[in-house]
Coordinates of C-alpha atoms (C1' of nucleotides) in Angstrom, one line a residue:
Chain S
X1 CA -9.6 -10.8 -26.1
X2 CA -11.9 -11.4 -23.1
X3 CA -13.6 -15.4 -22.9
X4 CA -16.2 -16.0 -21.3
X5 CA -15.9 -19.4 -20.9
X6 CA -12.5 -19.4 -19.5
X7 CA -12.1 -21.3 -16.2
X8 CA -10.0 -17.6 -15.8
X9 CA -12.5 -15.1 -14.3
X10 CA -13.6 -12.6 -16.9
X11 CA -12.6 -9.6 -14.2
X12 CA -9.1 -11.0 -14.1
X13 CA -9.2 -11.2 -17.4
X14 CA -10.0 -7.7 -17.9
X15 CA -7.9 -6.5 -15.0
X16 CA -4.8 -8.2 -17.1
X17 CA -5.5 -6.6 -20.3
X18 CA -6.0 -3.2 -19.1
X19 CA -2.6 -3.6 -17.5
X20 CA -0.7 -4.9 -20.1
X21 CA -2.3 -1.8 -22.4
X22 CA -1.2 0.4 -19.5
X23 CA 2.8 -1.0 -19.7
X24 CA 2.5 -0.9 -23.4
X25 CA 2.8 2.4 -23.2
X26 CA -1.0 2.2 -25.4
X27 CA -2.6 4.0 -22.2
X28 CA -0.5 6.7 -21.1
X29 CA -0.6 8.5 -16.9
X30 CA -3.5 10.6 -17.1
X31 CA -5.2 8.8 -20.1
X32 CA -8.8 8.3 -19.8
X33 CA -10.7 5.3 -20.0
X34 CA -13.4 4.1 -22.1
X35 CA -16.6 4.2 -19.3
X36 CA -17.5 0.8 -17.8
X37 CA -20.3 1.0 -19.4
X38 CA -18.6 1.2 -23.0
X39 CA -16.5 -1.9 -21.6
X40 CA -19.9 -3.6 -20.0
X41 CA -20.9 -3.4 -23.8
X42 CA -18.1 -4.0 -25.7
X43 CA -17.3 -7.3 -24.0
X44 CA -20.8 -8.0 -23.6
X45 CA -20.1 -8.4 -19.8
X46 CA -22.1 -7.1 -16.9
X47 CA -21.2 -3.3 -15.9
X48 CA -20.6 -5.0 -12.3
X49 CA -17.9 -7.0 -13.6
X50 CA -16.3 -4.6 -15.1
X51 CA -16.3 -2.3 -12.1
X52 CA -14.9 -5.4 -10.0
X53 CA -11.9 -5.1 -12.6
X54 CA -11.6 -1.8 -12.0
X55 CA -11.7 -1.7 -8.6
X56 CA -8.6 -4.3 -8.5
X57 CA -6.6 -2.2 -10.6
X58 CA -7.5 1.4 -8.5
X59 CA -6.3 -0.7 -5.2
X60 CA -3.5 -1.7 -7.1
X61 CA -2.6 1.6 -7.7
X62 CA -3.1 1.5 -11.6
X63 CA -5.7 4.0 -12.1
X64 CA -8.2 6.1 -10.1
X65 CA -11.4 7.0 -10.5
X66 CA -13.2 10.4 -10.7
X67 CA -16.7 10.4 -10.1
X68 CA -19.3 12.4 -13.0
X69 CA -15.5 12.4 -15.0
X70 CA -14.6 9.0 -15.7
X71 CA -11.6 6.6 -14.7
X72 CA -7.5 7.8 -15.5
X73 CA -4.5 6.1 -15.7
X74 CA -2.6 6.3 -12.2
X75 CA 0.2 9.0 -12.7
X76 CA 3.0 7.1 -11.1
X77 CA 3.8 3.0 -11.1
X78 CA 2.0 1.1 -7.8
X79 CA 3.6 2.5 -4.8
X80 CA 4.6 -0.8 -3.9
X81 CA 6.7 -1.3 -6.4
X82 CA 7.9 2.1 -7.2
X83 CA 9.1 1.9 -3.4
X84 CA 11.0 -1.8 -4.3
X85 CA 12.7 -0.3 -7.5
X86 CA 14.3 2.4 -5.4
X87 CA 15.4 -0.2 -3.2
X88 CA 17.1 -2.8 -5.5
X89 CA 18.3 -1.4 -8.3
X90 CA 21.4 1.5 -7.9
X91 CA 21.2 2.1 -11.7
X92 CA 17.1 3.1 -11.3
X93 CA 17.8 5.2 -8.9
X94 CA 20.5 7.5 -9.8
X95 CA 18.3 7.8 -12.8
X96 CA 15.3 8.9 -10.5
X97 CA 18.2 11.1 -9.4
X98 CA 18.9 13.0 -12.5
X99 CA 22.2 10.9 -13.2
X100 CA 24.3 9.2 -15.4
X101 CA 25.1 4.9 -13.6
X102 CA 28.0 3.6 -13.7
X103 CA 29.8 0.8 -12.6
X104 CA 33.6 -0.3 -12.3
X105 CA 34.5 -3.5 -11.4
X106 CA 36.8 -4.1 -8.3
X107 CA 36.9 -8.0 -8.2
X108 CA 35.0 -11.0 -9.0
X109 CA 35.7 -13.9 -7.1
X110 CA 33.9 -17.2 -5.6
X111 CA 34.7 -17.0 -2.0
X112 CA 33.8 -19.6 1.2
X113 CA 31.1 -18.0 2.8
X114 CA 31.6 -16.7 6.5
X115 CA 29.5 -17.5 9.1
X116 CA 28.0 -14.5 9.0
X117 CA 26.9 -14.5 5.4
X118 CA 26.1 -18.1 5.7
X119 CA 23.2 -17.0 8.0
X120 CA 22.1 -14.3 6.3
X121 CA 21.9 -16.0 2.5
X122 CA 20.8 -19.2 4.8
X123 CA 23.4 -21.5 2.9
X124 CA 26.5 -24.0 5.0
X125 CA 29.6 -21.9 6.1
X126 CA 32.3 -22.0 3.8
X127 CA 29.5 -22.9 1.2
X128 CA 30.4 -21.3 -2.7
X129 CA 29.4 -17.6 -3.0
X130 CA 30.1 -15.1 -5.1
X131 CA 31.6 -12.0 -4.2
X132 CA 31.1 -9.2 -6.4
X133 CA 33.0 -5.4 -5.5
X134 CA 32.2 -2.5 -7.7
X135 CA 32.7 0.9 -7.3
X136 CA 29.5 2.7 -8.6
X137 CA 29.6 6.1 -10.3
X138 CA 27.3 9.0 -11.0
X139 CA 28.1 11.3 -13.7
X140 CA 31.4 9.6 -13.8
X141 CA 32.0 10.0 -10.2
X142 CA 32.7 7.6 -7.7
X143 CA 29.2 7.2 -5.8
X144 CA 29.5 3.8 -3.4
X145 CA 31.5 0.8 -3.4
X146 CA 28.8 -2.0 -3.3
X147 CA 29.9 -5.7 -2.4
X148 CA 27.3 -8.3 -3.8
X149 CA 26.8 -11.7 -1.9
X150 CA 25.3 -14.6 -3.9
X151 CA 25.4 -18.2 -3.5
X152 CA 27.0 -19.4 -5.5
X153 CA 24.6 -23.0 -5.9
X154 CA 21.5 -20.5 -5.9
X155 CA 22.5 -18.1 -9.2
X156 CA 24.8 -20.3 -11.4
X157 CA 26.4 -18.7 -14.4
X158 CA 26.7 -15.7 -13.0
X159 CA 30.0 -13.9 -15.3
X160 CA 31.9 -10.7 -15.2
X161 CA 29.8 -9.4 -18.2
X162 CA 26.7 -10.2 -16.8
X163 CA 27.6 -8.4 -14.0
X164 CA 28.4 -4.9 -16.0
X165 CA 24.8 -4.9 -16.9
X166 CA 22.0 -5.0 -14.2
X167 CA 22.6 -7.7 -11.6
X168 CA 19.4 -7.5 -10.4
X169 CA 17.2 -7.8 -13.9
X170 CA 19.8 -10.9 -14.4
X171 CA 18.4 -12.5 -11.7
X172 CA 14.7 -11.8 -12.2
X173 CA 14.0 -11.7 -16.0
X174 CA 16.8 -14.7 -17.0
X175 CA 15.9 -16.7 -13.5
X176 CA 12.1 -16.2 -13.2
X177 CA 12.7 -15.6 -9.6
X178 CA 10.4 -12.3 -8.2
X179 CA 11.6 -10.4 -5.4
X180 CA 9.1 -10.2 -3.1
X181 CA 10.6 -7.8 -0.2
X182 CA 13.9 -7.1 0.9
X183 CA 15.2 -5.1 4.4
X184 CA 17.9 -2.6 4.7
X185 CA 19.8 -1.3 7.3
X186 CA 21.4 2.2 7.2
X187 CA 23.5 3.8 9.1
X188 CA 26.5 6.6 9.9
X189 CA 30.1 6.3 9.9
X190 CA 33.4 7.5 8.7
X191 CA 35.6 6.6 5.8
X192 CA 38.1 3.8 6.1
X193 CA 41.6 4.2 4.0
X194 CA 40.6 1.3 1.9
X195 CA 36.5 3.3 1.0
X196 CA 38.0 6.6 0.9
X197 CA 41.2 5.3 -1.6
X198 CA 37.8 4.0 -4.0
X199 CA 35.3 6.5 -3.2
X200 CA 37.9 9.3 -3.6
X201 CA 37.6 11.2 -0.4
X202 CA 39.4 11.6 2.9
X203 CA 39.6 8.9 5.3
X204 CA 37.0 9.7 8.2
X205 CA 34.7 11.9 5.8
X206 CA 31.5 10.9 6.7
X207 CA 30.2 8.0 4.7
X208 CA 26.7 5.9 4.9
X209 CA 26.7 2.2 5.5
X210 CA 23.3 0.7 3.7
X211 CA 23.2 -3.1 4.0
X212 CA 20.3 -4.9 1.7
X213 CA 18.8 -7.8 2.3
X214 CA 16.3 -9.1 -0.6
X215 CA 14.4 -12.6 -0.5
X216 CA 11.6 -14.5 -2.6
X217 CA 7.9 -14.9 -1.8
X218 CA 8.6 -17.6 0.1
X219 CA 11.4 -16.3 2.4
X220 CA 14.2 -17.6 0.4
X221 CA 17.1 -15.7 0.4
X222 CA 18.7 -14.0 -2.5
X223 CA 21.4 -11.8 -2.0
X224 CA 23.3 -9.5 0.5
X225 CA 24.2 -6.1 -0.6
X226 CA 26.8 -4.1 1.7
X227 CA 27.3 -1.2 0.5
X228 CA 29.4 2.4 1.4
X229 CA 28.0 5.7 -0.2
X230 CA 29.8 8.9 -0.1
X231 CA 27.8 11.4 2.4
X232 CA 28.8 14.5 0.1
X233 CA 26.8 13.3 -2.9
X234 CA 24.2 10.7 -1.6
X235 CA 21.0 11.0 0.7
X236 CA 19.1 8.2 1.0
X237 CA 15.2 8.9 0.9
X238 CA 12.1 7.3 1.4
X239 CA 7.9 7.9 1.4
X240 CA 5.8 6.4 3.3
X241 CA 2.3 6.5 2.2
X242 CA -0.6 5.9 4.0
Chain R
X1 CA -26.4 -0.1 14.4
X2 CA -26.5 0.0 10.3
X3 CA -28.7 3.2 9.3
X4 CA -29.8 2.2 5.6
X5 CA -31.2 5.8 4.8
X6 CA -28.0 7.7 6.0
X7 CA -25.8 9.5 3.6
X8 CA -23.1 7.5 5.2
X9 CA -22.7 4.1 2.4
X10 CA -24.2 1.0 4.2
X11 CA -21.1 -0.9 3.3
X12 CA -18.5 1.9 4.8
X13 CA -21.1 1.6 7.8
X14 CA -20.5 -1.7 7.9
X15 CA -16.9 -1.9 7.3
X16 CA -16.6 0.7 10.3
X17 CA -18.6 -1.2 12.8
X18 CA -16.2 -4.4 12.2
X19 CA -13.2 -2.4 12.7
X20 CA -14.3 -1.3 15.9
X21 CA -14.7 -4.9 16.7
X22 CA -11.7 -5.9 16.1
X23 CA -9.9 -2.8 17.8
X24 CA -11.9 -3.2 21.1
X25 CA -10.5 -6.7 20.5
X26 CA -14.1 -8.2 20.6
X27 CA -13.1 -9.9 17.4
X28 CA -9.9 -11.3 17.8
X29 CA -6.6 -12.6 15.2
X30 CA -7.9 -15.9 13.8
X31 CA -11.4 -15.5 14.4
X32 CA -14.0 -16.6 12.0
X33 CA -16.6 -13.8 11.1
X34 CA -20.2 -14.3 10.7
X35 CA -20.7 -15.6 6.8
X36 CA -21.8 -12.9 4.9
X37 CA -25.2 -14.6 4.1
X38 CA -25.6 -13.9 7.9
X39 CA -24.8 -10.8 8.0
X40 CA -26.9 -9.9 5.1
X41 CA -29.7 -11.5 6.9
X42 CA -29.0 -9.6 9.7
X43 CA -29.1 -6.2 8.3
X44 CA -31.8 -7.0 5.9
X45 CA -29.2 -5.7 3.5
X46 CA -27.9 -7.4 0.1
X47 CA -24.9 -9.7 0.1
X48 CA -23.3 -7.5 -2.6
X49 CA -23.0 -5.1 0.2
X50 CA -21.4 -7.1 2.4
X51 CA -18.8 -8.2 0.5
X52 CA -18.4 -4.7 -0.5
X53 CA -17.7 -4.1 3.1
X54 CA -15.4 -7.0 3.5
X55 CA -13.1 -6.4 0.8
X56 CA -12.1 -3.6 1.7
X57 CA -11.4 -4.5 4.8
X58 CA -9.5 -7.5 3.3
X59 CA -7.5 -4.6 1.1
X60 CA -7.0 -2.7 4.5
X61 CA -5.6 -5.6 5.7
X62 CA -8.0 -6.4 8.4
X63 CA -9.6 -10.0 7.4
X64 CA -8.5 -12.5 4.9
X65 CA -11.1 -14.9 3.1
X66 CA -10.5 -18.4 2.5
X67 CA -13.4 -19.7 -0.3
X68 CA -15.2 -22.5 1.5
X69 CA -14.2 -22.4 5.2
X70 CA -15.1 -18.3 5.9
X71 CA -13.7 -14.7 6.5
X72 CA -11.2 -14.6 9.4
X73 CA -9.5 -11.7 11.5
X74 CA -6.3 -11.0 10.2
X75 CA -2.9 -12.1 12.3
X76 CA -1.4 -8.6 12.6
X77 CA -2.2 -5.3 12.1
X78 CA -2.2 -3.3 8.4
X79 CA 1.1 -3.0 7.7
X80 CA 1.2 -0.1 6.3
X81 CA -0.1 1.5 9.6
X82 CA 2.7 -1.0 11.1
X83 CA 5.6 1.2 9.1
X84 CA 4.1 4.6 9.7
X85 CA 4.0 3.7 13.5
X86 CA 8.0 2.9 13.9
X87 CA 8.5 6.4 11.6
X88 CA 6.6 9.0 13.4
X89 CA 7.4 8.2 17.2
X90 CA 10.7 8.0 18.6
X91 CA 9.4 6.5 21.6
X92 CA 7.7 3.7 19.9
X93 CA 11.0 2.7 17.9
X94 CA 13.1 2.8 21.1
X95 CA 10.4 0.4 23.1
X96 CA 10.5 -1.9 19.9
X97 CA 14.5 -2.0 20.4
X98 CA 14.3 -2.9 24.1
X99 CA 15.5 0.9 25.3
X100 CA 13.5 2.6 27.5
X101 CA 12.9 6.2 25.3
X102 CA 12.9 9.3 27.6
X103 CA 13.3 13.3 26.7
X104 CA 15.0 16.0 27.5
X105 CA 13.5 19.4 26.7
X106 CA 16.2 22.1 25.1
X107 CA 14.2 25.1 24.2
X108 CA 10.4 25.8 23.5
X109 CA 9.9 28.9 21.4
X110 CA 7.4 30.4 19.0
X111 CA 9.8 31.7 16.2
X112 CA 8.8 33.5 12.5
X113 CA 9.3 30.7 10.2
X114 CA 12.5 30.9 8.0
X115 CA 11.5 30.5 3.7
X116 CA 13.4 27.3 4.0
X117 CA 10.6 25.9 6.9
X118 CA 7.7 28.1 5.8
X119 CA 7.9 26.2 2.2
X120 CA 8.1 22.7 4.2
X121 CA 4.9 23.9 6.3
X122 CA 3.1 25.5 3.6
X123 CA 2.9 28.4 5.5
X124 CA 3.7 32.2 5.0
X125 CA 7.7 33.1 5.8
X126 CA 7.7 35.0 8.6
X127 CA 4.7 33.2 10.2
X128 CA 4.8 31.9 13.6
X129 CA 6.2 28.2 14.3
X130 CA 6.7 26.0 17.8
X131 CA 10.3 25.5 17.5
X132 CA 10.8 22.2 20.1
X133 CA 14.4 21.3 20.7
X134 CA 14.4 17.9 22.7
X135 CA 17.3 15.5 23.8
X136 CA 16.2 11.9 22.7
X137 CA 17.3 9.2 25.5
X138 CA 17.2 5.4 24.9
X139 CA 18.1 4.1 28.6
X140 CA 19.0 7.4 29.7
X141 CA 21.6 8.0 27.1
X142 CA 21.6 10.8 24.2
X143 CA 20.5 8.8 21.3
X144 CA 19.4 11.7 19.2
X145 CA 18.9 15.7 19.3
X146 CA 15.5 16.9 17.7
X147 CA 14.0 19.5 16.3
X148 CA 10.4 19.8 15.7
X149 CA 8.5 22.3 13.8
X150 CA 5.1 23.1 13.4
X151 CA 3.0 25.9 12.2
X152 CA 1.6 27.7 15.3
X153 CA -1.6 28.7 13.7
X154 CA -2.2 24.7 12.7
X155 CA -2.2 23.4 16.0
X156 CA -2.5 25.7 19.0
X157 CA -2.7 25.0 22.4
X158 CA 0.6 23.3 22.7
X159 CA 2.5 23.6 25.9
X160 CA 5.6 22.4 27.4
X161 CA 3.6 20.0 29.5
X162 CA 2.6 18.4 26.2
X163 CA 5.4 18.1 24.5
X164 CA 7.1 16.0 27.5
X165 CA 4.1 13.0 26.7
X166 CA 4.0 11.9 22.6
X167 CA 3.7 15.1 20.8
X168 CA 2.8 12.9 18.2
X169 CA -0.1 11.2 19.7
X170 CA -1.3 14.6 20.8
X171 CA -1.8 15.8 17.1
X172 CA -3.7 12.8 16.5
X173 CA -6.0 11.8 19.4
X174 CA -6.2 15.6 20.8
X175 CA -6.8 17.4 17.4
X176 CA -8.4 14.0 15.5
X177 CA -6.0 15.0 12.8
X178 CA -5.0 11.7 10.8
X179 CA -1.4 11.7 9.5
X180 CA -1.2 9.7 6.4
X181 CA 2.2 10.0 4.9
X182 CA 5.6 10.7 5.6
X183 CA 8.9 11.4 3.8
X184 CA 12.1 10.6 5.1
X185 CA 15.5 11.7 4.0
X186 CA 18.5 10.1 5.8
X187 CA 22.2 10.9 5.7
X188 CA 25.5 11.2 7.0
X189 CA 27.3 13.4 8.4
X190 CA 29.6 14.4 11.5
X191 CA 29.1 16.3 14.8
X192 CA 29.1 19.9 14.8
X193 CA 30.2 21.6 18.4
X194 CA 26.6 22.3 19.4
X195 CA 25.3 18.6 18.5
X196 CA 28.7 16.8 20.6
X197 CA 28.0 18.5 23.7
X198 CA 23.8 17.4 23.7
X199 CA 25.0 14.1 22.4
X200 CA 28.0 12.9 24.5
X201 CA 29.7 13.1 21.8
X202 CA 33.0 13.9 20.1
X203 CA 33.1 16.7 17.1
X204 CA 33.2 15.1 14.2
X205 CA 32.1 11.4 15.4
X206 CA 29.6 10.3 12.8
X207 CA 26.2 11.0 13.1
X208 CA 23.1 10.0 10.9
X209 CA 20.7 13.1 10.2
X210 CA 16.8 12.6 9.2
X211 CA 14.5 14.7 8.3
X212 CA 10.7 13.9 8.5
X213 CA 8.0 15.4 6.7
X214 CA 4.5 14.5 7.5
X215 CA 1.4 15.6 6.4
X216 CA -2.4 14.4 6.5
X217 CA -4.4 12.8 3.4
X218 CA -5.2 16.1 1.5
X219 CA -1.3 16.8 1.0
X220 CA -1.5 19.6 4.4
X221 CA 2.1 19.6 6.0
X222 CA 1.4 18.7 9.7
X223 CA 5.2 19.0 11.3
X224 CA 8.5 19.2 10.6
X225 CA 11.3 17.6 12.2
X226 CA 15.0 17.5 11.9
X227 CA 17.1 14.8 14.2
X228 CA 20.8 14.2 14.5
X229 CA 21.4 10.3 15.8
X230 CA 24.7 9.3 17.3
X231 CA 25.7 7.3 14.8
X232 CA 27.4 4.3 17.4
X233 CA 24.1 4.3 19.1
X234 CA 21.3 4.0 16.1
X235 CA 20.7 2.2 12.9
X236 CA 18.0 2.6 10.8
X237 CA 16.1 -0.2 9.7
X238 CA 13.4 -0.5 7.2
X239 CA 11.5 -3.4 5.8
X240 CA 9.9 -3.6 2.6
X241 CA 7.3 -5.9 1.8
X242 CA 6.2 -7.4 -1.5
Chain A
dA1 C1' -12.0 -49.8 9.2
dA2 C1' -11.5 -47.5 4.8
dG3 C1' -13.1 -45.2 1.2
dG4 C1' -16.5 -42.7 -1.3
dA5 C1' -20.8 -40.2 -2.1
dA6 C1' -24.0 -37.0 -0.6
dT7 C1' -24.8 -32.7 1.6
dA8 C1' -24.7 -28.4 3.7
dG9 C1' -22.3 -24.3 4.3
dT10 C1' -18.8 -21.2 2.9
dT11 C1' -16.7 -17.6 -0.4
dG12 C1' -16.1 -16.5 -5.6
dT13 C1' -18.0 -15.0 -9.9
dC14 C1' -21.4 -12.9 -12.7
dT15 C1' -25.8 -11.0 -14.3
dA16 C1' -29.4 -7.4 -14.8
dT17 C1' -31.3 -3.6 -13.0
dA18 C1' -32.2 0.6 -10.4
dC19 C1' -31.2 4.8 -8.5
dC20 C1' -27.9 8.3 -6.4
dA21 C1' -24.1 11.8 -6.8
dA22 C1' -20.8 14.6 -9.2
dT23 C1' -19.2 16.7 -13.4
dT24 C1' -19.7 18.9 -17.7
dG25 C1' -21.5 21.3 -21.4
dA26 C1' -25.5 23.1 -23.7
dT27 C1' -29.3 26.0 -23.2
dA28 C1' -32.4 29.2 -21.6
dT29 C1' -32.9 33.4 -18.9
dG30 C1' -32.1 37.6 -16.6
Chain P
dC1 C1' -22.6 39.0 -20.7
dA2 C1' -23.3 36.6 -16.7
dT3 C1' -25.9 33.1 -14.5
dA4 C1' -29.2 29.8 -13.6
dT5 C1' -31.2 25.5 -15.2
dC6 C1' -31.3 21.3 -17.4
dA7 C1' -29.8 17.1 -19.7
dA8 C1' -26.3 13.8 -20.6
dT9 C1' -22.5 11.2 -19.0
dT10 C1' -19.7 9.5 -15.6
dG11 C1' -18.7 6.7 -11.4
dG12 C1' -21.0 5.2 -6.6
dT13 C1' -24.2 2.4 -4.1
dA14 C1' -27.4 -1.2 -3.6
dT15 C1' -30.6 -5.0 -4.7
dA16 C1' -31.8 -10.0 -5.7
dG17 C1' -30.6 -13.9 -7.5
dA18 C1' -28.0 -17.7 -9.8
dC19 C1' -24.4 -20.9 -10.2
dA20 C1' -19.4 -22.3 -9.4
dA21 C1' -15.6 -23.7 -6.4
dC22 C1' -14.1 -25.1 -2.2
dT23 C1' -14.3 -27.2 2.7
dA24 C1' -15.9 -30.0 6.2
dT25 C1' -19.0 -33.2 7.9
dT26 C1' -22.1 -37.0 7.8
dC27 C1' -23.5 -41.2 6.2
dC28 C1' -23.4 -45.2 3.4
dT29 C1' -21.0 -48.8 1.0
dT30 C1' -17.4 -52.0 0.7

DNA sequence: AAGGAATAGTTGTCTATACCAATTGATATG
DNA sequence: CATATCAATTGGTATAGACAACTATTCCTT
């Protein structure tokens, strides 16, 4: 489980494997751990070593320590990227929410990009991208009508099945690309005929605009989300910790 | 400077002492530390220790290491005290949008708390609150119509005076309270009567609503505060990283 | 002049040990 | 029965030292 003569630090190592346990499902929130000294000796590892594991894992947000009581599972997932879940994926939160997803396709089309999306996915004008309009529900009601921008030479094979399923786990489990931070703009206006004919409500009820940018590690653009949520059923919320 | 028989941890001294540094700007972005074989040296203290020290400050976000060349004074500031800043004062997110912020006072009162805000403040119903109703300018225009509230027994010794300078920065240089998280909930609405006439508005133009909780590390509510943004005037943005 | 080897200085990892501080439960005591 | 004390167990702090990995410089060889 642990070598010691791996060019891969034995901390790391550790750190890893109490992880992977930990998204298992074998160590449950609130679990306790085995004391770092039971670790120092089980591995036959300094007790230092093992506390530098630790220690990565606490920061991390994975567990936290009580002194004279021992070391617990963290209750909730890294803040970091509880806070990114929230952000990217519609059908994670209206399950945070309590709800039932949905998703209704409006069209599917590879369009020339404008100028504007050009700059923002950082592709040519009238480059190849796909634009994706769904209405999304909750509980079976209309909740926002969310236009996806992709390019179209970034994500190939993109289909209208894939899309019924989670666009956003389609692009990081079958791509290998990770997410690494996205921005989002939000703001206040009123229903247009065309958002209140899909979203079900008057025109000029009040509606939020939230437009998503996400991008790789490296800066990288991925996609643009524009997106118009009824204000009747959706607020948008946020903690900051720290 | 480093007291090795205080209760006070050596390396937390430590750590302290370099933050300082760097806030009085002593140590500045991109400058190289003293190694930590020096500093060890220096306070006749073990290495361990200072790396103890350092780390965290590396996990605050203060230095970065780079094995082989030394530990070096981080670019900008934490971000997580970066995010918390643009949340928790109106005046700082106007300067950081080019507006010059400025304030209107409505009405100053001590009022019994309703359940509704005596459950947000963790305080008894009934129990006195500052109620502070301000108009928000950005270049001498309404941009938003707030509402504080705070418990009066928390923090006393507020005044009118006060509340025309950063309320916020009162609570935390004046009472050396440290706020440590804050959660936001955002939506959309339309103008009431009351909320046209402070805004320049017309009833029922859109109009973006936040409320802020914020409380200090242990979980204490420290204020509550209800805004109302003209919705042609104000975006939200927010940027998540990793 | 170019390339490589030696070297010194840096952070990274790891060990083994010691004692302190907080919690818990058992035990003795009133 | 209540309470004080003690011992065991846990994480927290700190030491001293060793070697690895990486960087930059210097100096030597070609």
């Amino acid at each position: 489980m642990i070598k010691k003569n791996s060019p891969i630090p034995i901390y790391y190592q550790l750190g890893e494997t109490i992880k992977e346990l930990i998204e298992k499902g074998e160590l449950k929130p609130g679990d306790v751990l085995p004391a770092e000294r039971e670790y120092a000796e089980m591995f036959q590892i300094s007790r230092m070593t093992v506390r530098q594991a630790f220690t990565q894992l606490v920061n991390e947000g994975y567990l936290h320590r009580i002194q004279g009581k021992g070391t617990f599972v963290a209750e909730r997932k890294p803040k970091i990227e509880q806070a990114l879940q929230g952000l990217t994926s519609f059908t994670e939160d209206m399950e945070a929410r309590g709800m039932k997803p949905g998703s209704q396709l409006v069209s599917f089309e590879i369009i020339p990009a404008t100028s504007l999306i050009a700059k923002q996915l950082g592709i040519q004008e009238y480059g190849p991208v796909y634009e994706i309009k769904r209405i999304r529900l909750a509980d079976h009601m209309p909740m926002a009508l969310e236009t996806n921008y992709i390019s179209a030479n970034f994500i190939k094979g993109l289909t209208e099945k894939i899309v019924n399923q989670s666009l956003y786990s389609f692009i990081q489990e079958q791509l290998g690309m990770k997410i690494s931070h996205a921005t989002q703009v939000i703001e206040s206006s009123i229903a247009s005929e065309l958002e209140a004919k899909y979203l079900q409500i008057q025109p000029g009820a009040p509606v939020m605009l939230i437009q998503r940018n996400t991008f790789l590690k490296d800066g990288t653009p991925v996609e643009l989300v524009k997106s118009s949520y009824r204000a009747d059923r959706y607020k948008f919320m946020i903690q900051l910790n720290r």
